[in-house]
mmCIF file with all atom_site columns, C-alpha atoms in Angstrom:
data_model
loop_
_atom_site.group_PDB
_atom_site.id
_atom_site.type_symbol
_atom_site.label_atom_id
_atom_site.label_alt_id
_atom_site.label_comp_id
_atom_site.label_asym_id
_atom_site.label_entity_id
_atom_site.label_seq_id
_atom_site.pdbx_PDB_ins_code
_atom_site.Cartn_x
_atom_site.Cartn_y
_atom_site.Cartn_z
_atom_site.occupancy
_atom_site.B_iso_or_equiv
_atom_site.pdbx_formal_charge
_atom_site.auth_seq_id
_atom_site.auth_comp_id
_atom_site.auth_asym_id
_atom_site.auth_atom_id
_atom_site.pdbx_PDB_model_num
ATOM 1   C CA . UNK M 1 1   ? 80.568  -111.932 -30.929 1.00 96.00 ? 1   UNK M CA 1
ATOM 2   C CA . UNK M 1 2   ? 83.110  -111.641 -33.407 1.00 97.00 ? 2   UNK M CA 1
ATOM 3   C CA . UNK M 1 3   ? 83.125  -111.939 -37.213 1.00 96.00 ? 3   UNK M CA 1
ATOM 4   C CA . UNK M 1 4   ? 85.450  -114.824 -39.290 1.00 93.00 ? 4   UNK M CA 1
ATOM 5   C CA . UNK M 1 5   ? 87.073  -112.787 -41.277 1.00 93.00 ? 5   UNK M CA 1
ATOM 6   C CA . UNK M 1 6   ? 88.069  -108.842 -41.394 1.00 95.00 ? 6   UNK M CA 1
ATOM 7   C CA . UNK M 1 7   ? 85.763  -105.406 -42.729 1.00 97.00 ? 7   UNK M CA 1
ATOM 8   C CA . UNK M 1 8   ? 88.376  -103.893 -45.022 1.00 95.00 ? 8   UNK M CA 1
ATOM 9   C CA . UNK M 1 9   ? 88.006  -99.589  -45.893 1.00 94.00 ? 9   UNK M CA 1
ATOM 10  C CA . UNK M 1 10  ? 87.442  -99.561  -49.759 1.00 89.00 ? 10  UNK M CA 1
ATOM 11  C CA . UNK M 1 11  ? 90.767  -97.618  -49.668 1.00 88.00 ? 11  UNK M CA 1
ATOM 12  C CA . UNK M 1 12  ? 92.499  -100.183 -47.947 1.00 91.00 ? 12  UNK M CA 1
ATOM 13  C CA . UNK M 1 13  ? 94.391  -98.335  -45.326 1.00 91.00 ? 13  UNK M CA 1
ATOM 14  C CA . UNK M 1 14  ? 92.147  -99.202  -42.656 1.00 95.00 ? 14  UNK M CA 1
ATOM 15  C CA . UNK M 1 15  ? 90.755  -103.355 -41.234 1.00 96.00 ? 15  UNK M CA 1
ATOM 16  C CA . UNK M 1 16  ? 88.367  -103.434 -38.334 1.00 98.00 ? 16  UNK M CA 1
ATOM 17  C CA . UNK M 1 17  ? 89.202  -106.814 -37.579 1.00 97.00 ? 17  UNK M CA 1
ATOM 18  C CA . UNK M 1 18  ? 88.042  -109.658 -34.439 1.00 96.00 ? 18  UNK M CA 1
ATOM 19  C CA . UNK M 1 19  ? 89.835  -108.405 -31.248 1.00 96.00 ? 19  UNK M CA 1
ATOM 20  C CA . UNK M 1 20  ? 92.559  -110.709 -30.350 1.00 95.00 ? 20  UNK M CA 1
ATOM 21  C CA . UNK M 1 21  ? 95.255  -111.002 -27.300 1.00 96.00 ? 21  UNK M CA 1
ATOM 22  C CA . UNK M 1 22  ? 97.919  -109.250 -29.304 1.00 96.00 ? 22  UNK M CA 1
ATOM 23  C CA . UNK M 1 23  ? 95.966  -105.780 -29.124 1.00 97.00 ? 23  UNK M CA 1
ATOM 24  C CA . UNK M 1 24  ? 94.978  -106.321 -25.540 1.00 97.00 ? 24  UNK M CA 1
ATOM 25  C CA . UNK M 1 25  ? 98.442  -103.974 -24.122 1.00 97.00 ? 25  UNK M CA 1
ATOM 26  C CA . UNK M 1 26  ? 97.343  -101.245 -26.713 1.00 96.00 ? 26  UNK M CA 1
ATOM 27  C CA . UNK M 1 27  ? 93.864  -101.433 -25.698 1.00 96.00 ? 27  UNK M CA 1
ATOM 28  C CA . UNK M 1 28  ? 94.579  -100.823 -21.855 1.00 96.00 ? 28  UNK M CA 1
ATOM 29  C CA . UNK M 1 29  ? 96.977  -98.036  -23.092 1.00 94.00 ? 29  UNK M CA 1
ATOM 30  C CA . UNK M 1 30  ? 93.948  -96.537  -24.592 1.00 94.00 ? 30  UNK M CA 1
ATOM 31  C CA . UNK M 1 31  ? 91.331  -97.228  -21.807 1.00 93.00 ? 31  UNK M CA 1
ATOM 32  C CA . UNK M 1 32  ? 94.105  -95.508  -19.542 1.00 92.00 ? 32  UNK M CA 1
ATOM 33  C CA . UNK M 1 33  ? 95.039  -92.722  -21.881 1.00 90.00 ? 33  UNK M CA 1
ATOM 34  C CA . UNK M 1 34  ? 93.440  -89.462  -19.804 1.00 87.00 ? 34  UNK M CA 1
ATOM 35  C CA . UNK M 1 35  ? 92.434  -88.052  -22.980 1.00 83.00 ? 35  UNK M CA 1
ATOM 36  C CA . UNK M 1 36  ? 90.007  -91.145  -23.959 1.00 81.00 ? 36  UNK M CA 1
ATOM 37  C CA . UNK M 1 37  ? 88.738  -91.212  -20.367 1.00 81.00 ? 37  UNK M CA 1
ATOM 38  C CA . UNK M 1 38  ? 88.035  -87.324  -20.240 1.00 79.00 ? 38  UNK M CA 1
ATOM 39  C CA . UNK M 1 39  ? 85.356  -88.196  -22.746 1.00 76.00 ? 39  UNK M CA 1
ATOM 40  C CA . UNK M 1 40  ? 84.317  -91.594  -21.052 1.00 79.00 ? 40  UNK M CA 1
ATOM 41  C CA . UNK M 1 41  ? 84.357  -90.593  -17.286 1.00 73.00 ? 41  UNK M CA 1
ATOM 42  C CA . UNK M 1 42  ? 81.819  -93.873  -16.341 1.00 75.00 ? 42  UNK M CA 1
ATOM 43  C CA . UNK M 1 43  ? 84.811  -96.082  -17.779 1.00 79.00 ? 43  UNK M CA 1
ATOM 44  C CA . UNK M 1 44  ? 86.665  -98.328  -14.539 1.00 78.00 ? 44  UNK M CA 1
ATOM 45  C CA . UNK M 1 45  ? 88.966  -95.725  -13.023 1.00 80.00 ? 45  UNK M CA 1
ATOM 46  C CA . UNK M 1 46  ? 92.220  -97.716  -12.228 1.00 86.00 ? 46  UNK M CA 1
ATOM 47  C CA . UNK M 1 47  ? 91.527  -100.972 -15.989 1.00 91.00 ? 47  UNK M CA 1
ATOM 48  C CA . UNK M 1 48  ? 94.566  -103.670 -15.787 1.00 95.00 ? 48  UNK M CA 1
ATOM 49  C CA . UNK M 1 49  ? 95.563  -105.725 -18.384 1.00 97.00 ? 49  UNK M CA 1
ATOM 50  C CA . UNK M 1 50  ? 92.639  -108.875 -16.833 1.00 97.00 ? 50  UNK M CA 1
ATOM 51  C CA . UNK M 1 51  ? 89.785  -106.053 -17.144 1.00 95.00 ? 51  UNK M CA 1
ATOM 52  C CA . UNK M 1 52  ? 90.687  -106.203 -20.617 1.00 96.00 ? 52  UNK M CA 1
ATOM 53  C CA . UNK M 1 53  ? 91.377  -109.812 -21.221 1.00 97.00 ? 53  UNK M CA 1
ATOM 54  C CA . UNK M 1 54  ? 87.783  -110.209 -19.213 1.00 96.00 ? 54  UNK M CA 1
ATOM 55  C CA . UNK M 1 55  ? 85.990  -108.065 -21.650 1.00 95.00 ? 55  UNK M CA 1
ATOM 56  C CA . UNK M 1 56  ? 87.781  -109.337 -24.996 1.00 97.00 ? 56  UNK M CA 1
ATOM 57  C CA . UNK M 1 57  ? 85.854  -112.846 -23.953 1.00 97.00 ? 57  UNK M CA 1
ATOM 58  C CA . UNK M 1 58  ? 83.016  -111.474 -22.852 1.00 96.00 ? 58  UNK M CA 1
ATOM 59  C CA . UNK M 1 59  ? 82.309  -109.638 -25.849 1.00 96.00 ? 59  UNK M CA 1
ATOM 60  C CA . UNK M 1 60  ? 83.375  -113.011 -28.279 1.00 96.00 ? 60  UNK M CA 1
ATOM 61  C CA . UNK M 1 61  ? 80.056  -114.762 -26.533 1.00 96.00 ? 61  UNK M CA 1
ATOM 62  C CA . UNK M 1 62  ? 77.960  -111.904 -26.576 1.00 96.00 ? 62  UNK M CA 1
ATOM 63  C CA . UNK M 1 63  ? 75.416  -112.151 -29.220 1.00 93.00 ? 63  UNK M CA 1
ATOM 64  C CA . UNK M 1 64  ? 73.585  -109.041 -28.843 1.00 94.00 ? 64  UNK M CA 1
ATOM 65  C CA . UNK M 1 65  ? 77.397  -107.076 -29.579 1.00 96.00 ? 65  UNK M CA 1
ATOM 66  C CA . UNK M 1 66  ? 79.941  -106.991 -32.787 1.00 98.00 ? 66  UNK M CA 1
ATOM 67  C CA . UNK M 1 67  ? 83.194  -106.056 -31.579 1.00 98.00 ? 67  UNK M CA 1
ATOM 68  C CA . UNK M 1 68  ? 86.199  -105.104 -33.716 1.00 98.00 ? 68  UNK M CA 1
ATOM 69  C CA . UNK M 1 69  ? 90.179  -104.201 -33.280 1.00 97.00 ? 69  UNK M CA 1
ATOM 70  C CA . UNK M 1 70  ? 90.747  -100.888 -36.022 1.00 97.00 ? 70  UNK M CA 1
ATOM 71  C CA . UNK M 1 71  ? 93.935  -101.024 -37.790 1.00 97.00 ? 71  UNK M CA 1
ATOM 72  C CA . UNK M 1 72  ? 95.651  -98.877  -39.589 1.00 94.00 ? 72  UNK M CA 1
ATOM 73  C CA . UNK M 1 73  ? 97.546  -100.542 -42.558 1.00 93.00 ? 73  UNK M CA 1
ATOM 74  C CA . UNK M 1 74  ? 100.213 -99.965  -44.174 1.00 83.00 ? 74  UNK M CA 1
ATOM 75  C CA . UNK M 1 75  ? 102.503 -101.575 -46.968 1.00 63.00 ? 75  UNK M CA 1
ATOM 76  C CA . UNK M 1 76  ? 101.929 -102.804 -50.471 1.00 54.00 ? 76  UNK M CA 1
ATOM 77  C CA . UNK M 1 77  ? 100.797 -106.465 -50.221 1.00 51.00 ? 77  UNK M CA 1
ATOM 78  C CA . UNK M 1 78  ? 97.222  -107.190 -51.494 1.00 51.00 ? 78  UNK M CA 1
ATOM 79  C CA . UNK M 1 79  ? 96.701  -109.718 -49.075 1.00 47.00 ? 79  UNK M CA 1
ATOM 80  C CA . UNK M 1 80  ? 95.736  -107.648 -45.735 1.00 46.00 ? 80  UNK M CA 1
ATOM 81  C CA . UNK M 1 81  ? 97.238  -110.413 -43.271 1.00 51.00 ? 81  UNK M CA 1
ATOM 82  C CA . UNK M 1 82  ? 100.617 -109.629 -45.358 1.00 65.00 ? 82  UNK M CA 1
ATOM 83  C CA . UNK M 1 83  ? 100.508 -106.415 -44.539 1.00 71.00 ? 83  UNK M CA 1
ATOM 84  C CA . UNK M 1 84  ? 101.679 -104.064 -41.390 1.00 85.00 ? 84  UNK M CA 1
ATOM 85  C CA . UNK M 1 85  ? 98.820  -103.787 -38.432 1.00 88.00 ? 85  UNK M CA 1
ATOM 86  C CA . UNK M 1 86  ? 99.174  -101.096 -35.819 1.00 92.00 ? 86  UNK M CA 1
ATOM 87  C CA . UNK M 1 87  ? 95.948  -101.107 -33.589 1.00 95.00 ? 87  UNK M CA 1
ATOM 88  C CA . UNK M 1 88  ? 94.241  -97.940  -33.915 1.00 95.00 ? 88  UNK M CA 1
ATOM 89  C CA . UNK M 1 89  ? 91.262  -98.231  -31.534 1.00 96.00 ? 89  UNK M CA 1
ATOM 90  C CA . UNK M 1 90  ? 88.150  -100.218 -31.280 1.00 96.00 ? 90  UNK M CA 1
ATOM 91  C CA . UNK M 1 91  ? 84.748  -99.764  -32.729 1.00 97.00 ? 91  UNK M CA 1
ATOM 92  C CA . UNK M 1 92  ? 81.193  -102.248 -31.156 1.00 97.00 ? 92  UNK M CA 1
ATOM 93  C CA . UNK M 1 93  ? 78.102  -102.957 -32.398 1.00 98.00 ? 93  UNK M CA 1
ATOM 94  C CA . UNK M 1 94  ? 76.067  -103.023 -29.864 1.00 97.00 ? 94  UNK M CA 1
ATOM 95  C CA . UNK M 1 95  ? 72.636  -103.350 -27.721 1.00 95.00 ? 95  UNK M CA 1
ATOM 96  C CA . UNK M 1 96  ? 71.256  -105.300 -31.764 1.00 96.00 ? 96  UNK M CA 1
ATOM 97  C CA . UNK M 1 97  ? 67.626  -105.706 -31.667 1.00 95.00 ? 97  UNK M CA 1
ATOM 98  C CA . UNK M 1 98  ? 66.687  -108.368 -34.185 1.00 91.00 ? 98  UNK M CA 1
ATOM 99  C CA . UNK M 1 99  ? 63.100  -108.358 -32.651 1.00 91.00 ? 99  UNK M CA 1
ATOM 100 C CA . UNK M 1 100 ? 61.541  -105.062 -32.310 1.00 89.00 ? 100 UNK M CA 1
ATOM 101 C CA . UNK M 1 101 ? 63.479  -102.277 -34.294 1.00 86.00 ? 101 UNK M CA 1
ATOM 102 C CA . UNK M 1 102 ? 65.804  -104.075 -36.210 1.00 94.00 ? 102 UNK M CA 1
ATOM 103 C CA . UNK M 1 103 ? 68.498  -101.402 -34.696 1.00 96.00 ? 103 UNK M CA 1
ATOM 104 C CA . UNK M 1 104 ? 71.675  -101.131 -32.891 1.00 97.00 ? 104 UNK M CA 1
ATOM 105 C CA . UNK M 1 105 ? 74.176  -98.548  -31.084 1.00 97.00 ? 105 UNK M CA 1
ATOM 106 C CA . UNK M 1 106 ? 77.228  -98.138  -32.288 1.00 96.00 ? 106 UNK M CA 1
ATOM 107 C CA . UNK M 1 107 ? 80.190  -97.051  -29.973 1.00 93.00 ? 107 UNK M CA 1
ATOM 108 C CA . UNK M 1 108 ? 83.942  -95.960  -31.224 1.00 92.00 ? 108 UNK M CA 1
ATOM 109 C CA . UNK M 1 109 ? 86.967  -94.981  -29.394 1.00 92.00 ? 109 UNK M CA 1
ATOM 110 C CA . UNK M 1 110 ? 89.896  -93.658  -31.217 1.00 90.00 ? 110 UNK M CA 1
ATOM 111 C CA . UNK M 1 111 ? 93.732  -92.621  -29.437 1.00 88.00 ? 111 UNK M CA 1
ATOM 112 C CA . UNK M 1 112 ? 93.592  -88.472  -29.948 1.00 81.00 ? 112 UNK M CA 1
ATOM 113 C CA . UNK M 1 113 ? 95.338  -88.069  -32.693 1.00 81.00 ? 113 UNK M CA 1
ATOM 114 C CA . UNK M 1 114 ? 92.894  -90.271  -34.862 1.00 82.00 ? 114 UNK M CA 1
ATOM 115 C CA . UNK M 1 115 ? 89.812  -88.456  -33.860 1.00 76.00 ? 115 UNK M CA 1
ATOM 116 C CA . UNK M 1 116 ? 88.009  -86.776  -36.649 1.00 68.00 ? 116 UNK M CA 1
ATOM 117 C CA . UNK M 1 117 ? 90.799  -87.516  -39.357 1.00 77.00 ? 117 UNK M CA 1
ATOM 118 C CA . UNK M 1 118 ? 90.727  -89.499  -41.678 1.00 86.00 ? 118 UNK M CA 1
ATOM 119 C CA . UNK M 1 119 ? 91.324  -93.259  -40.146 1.00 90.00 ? 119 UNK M CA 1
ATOM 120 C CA . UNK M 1 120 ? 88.402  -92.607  -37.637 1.00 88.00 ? 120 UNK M CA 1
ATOM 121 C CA . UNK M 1 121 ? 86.224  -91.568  -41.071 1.00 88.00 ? 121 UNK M CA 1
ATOM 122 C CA . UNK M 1 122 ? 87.139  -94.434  -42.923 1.00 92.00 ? 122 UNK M CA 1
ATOM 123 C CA . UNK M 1 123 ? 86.590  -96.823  -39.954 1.00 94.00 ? 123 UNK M CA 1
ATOM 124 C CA . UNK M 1 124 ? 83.115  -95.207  -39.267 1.00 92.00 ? 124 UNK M CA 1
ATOM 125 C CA . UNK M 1 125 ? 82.164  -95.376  -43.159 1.00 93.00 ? 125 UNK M CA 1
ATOM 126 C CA . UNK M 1 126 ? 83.142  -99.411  -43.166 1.00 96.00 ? 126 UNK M CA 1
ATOM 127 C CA . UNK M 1 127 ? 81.154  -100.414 -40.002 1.00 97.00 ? 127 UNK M CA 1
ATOM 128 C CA . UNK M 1 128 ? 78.321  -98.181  -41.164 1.00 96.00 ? 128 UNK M CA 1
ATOM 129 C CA . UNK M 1 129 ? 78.241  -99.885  -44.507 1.00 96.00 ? 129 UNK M CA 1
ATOM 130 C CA . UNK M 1 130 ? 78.219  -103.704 -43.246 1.00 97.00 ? 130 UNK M CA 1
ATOM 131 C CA . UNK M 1 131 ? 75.376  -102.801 -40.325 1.00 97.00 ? 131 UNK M CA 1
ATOM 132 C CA . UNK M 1 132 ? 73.126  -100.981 -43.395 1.00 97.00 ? 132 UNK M CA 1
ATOM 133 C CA . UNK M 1 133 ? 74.108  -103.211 -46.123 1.00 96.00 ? 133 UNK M CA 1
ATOM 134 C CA . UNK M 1 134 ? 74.989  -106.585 -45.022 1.00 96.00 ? 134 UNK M CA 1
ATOM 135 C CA . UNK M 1 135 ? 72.710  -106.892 -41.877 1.00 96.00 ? 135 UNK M CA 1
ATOM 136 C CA . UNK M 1 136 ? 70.544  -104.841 -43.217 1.00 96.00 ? 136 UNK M CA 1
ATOM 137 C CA . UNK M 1 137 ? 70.080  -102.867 -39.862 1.00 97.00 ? 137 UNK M CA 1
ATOM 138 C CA . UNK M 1 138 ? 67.540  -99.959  -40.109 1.00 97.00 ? 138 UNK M CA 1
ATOM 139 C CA . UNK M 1 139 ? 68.391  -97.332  -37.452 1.00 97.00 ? 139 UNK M CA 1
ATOM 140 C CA . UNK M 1 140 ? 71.628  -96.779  -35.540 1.00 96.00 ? 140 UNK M CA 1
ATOM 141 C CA . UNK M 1 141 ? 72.427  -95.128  -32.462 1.00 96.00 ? 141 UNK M CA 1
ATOM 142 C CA . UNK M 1 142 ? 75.437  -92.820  -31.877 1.00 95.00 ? 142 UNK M CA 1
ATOM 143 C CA . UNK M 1 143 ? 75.701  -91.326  -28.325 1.00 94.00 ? 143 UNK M CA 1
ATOM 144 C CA . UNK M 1 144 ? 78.855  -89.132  -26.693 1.00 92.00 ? 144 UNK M CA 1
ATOM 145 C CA . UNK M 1 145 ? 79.076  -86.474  -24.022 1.00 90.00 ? 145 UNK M CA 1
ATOM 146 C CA . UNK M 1 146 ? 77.915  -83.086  -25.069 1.00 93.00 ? 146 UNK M CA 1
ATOM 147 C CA . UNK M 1 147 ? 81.250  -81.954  -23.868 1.00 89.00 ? 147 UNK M CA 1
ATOM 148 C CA . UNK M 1 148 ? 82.817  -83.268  -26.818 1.00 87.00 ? 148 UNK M CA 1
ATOM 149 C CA . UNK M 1 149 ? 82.436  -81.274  -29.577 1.00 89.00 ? 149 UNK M CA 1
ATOM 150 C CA . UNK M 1 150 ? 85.170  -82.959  -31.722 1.00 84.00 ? 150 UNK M CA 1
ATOM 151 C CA . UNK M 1 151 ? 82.914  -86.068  -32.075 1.00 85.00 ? 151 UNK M CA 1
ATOM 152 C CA . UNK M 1 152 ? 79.379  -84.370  -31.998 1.00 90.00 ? 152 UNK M CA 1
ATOM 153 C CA . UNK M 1 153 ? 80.756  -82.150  -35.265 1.00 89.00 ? 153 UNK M CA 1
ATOM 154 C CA . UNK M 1 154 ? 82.365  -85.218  -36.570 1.00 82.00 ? 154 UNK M CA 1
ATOM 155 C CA . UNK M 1 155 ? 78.990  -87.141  -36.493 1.00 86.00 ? 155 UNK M CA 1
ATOM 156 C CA . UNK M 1 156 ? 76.551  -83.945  -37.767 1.00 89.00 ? 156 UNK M CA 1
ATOM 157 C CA . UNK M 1 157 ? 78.871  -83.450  -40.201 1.00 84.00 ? 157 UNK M CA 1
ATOM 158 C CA . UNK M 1 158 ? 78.686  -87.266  -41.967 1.00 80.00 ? 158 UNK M CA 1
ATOM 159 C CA . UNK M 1 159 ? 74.775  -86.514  -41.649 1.00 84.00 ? 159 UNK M CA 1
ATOM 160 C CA . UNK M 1 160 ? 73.737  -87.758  -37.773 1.00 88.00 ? 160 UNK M CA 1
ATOM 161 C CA . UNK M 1 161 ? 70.550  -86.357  -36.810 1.00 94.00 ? 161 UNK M CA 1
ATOM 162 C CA . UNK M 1 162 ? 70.772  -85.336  -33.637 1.00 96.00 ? 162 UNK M CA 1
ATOM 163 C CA . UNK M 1 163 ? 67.681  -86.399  -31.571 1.00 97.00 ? 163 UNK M CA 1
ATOM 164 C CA . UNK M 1 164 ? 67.716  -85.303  -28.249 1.00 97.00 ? 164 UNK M CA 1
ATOM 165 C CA . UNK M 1 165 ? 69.716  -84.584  -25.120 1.00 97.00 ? 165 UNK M CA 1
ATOM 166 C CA . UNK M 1 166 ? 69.919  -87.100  -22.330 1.00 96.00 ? 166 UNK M CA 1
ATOM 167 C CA . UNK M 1 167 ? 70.052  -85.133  -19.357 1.00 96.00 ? 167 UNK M CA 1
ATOM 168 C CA . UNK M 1 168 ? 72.329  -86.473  -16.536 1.00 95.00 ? 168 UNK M CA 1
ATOM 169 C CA . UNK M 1 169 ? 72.686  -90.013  -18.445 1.00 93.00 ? 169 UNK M CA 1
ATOM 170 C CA . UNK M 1 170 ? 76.293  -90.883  -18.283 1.00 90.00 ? 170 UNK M CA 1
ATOM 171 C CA . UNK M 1 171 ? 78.144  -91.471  -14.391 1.00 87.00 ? 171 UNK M CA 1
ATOM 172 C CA . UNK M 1 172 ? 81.021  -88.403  -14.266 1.00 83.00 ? 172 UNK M CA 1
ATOM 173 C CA . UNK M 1 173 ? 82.889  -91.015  -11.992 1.00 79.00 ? 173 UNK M CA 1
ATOM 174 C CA . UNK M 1 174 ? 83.114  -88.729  -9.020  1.00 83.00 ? 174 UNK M CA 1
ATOM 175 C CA . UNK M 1 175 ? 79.377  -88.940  -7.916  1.00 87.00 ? 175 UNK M CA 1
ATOM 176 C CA . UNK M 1 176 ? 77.663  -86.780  -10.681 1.00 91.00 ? 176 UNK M CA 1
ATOM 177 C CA . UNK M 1 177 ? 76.747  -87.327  -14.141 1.00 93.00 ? 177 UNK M CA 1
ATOM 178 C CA . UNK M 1 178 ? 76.929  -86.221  -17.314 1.00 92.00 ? 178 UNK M CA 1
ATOM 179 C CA . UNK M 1 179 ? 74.629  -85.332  -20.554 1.00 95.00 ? 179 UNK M CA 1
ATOM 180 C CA . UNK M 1 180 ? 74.597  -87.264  -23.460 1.00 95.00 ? 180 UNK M CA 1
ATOM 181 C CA . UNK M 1 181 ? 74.071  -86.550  -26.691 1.00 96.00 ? 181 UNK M CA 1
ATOM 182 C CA . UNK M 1 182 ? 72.141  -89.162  -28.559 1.00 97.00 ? 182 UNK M CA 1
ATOM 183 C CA . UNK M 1 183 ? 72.406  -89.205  -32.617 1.00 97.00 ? 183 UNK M CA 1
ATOM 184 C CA . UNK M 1 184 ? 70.035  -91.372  -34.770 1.00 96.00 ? 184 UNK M CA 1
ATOM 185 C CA . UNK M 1 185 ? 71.220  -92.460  -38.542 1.00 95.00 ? 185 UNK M CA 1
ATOM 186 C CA . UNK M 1 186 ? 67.932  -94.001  -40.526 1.00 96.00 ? 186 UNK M CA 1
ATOM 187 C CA . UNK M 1 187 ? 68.973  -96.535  -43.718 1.00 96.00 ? 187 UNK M CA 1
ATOM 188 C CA . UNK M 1 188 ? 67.753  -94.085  -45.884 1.00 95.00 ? 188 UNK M CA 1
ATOM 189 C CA . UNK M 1 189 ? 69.878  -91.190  -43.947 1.00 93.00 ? 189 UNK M CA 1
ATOM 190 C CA . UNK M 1 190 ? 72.876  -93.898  -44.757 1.00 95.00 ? 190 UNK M CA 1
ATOM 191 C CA . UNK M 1 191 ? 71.757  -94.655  -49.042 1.00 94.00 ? 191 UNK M CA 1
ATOM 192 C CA . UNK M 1 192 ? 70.598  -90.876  -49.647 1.00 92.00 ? 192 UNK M CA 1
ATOM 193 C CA . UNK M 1 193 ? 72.894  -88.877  -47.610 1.00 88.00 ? 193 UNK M CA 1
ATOM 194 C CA . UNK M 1 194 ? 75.772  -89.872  -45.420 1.00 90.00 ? 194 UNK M CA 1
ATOM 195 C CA . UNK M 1 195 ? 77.121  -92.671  -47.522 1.00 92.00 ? 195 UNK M CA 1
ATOM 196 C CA . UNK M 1 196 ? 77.517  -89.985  -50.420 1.00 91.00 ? 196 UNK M CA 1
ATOM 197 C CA . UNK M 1 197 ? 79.544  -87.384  -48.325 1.00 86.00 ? 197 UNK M CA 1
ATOM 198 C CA . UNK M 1 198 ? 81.569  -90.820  -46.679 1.00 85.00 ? 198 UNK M CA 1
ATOM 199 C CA . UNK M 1 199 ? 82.763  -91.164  -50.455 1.00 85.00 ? 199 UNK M CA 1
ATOM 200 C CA . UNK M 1 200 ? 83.491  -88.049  -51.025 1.00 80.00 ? 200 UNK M CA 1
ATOM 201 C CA . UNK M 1 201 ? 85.300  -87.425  -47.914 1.00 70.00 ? 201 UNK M CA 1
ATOM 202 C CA . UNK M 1 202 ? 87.496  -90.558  -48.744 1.00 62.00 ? 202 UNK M CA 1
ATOM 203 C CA . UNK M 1 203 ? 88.271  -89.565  -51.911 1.00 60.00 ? 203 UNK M CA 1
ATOM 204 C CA . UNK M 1 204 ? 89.417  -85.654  -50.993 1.00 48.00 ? 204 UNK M CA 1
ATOM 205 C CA . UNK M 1 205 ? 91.584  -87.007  -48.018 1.00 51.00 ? 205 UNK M CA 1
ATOM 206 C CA . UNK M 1 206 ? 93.408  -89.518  -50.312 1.00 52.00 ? 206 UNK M CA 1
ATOM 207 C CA . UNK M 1 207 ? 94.527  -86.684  -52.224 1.00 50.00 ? 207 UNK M CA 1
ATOM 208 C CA . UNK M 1 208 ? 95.543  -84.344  -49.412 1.00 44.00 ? 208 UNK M CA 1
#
């Protein structure tokens, strides 16, 4: 499913925002950009413009997934829809158990040169802060390869507990597989300790 209206970074440079057609070219640039799929072997080897069209409407009647466009904005206008857009990746809340746990996974992909800076932070600390404090979600689930150090740093650093290794979990798209990393972020992990170091990380990158 997709939301009405836009999550907007308390700094204002960043919108995650409901996927529409216009992003669909950048999105198969970054489903086909060798450096996304390195980390993301299981993803379709040869994706076309329809596998993405085919998943933008899949995921707008899925119920049990929240799927957003990230982008980066820029200008002065208060009024976000005034202002410049450049897609910046994608971010989904997904597998949401309403029933059971009252949990969900939540899956990010960022072009290289956004991962662990500060867009990818301040699109992490927005999504995190409407699935604790609007939906009132109590445990989320991060997973990535164990391969990619980048991201597993980037999560342990915001305060991601890291829970276990998933041994052979992930399709290496050439007949093997791969291990997984699986991170686990309670609602008090979010209130007592990763929401504080998501505001202070904000407010030292604005400065730098």
């Amino acid at each position: 499913m997709f939301l009405d209206t836009p999550l907007i970074s308390k700094s204002g440079r960043v919108a995650l925002v409901p996927p529409n057609e216009a992003d669909d070219e950048a999105v198969l640039a970054l489903f086909s950009d060798p450096a996304t799929r390195r980390f993301m072997p299981y993803m379709h080897k040869n994706p076309t413009i329809e596998h993405v069209r085919a998943r933008r409407i899949n995921d707008a009647a899925d119920n049990t997934r929240i799927s957003f466009s990230i982008h980066a904005l820029s200008g002065t206008e208060n009024a976000s829809s005034k202002r410049k857009h450049e897609f910046a990746g994608i971010v989904v809340i997904m597998a949401i158990d309403t029933v059971y746990g009252n949990s969900c996974e939540l899956g990010m992909m960022l072009p290289s040169k956004y991962v662990g800076g500060r867009l990818g932070t301040e699109a992490l600390f927005t999504v995190l802060e409407y699935i604790f404090e609007t939906r009132r979600f109590h445990r989320v689930v991060i997973q990535t390869w164990v391969d990619h150090t980048v991201v597993c740093r980037w999560v342990e650093r915001a305060g991601g507990v890291l829970e276990g290794i998933q041994r052979d979990c992930w399709s290496n798209g050439e007949g093997g597989h791969v291990d997984v990393c699986l991170y686990g972020i309670l609602e008090k992990e979010w209130r007592n300790t990763m929401k504080p170091w998501f505001e202070r990380d904000t407010q030292v990158r604005a400065r730098m």
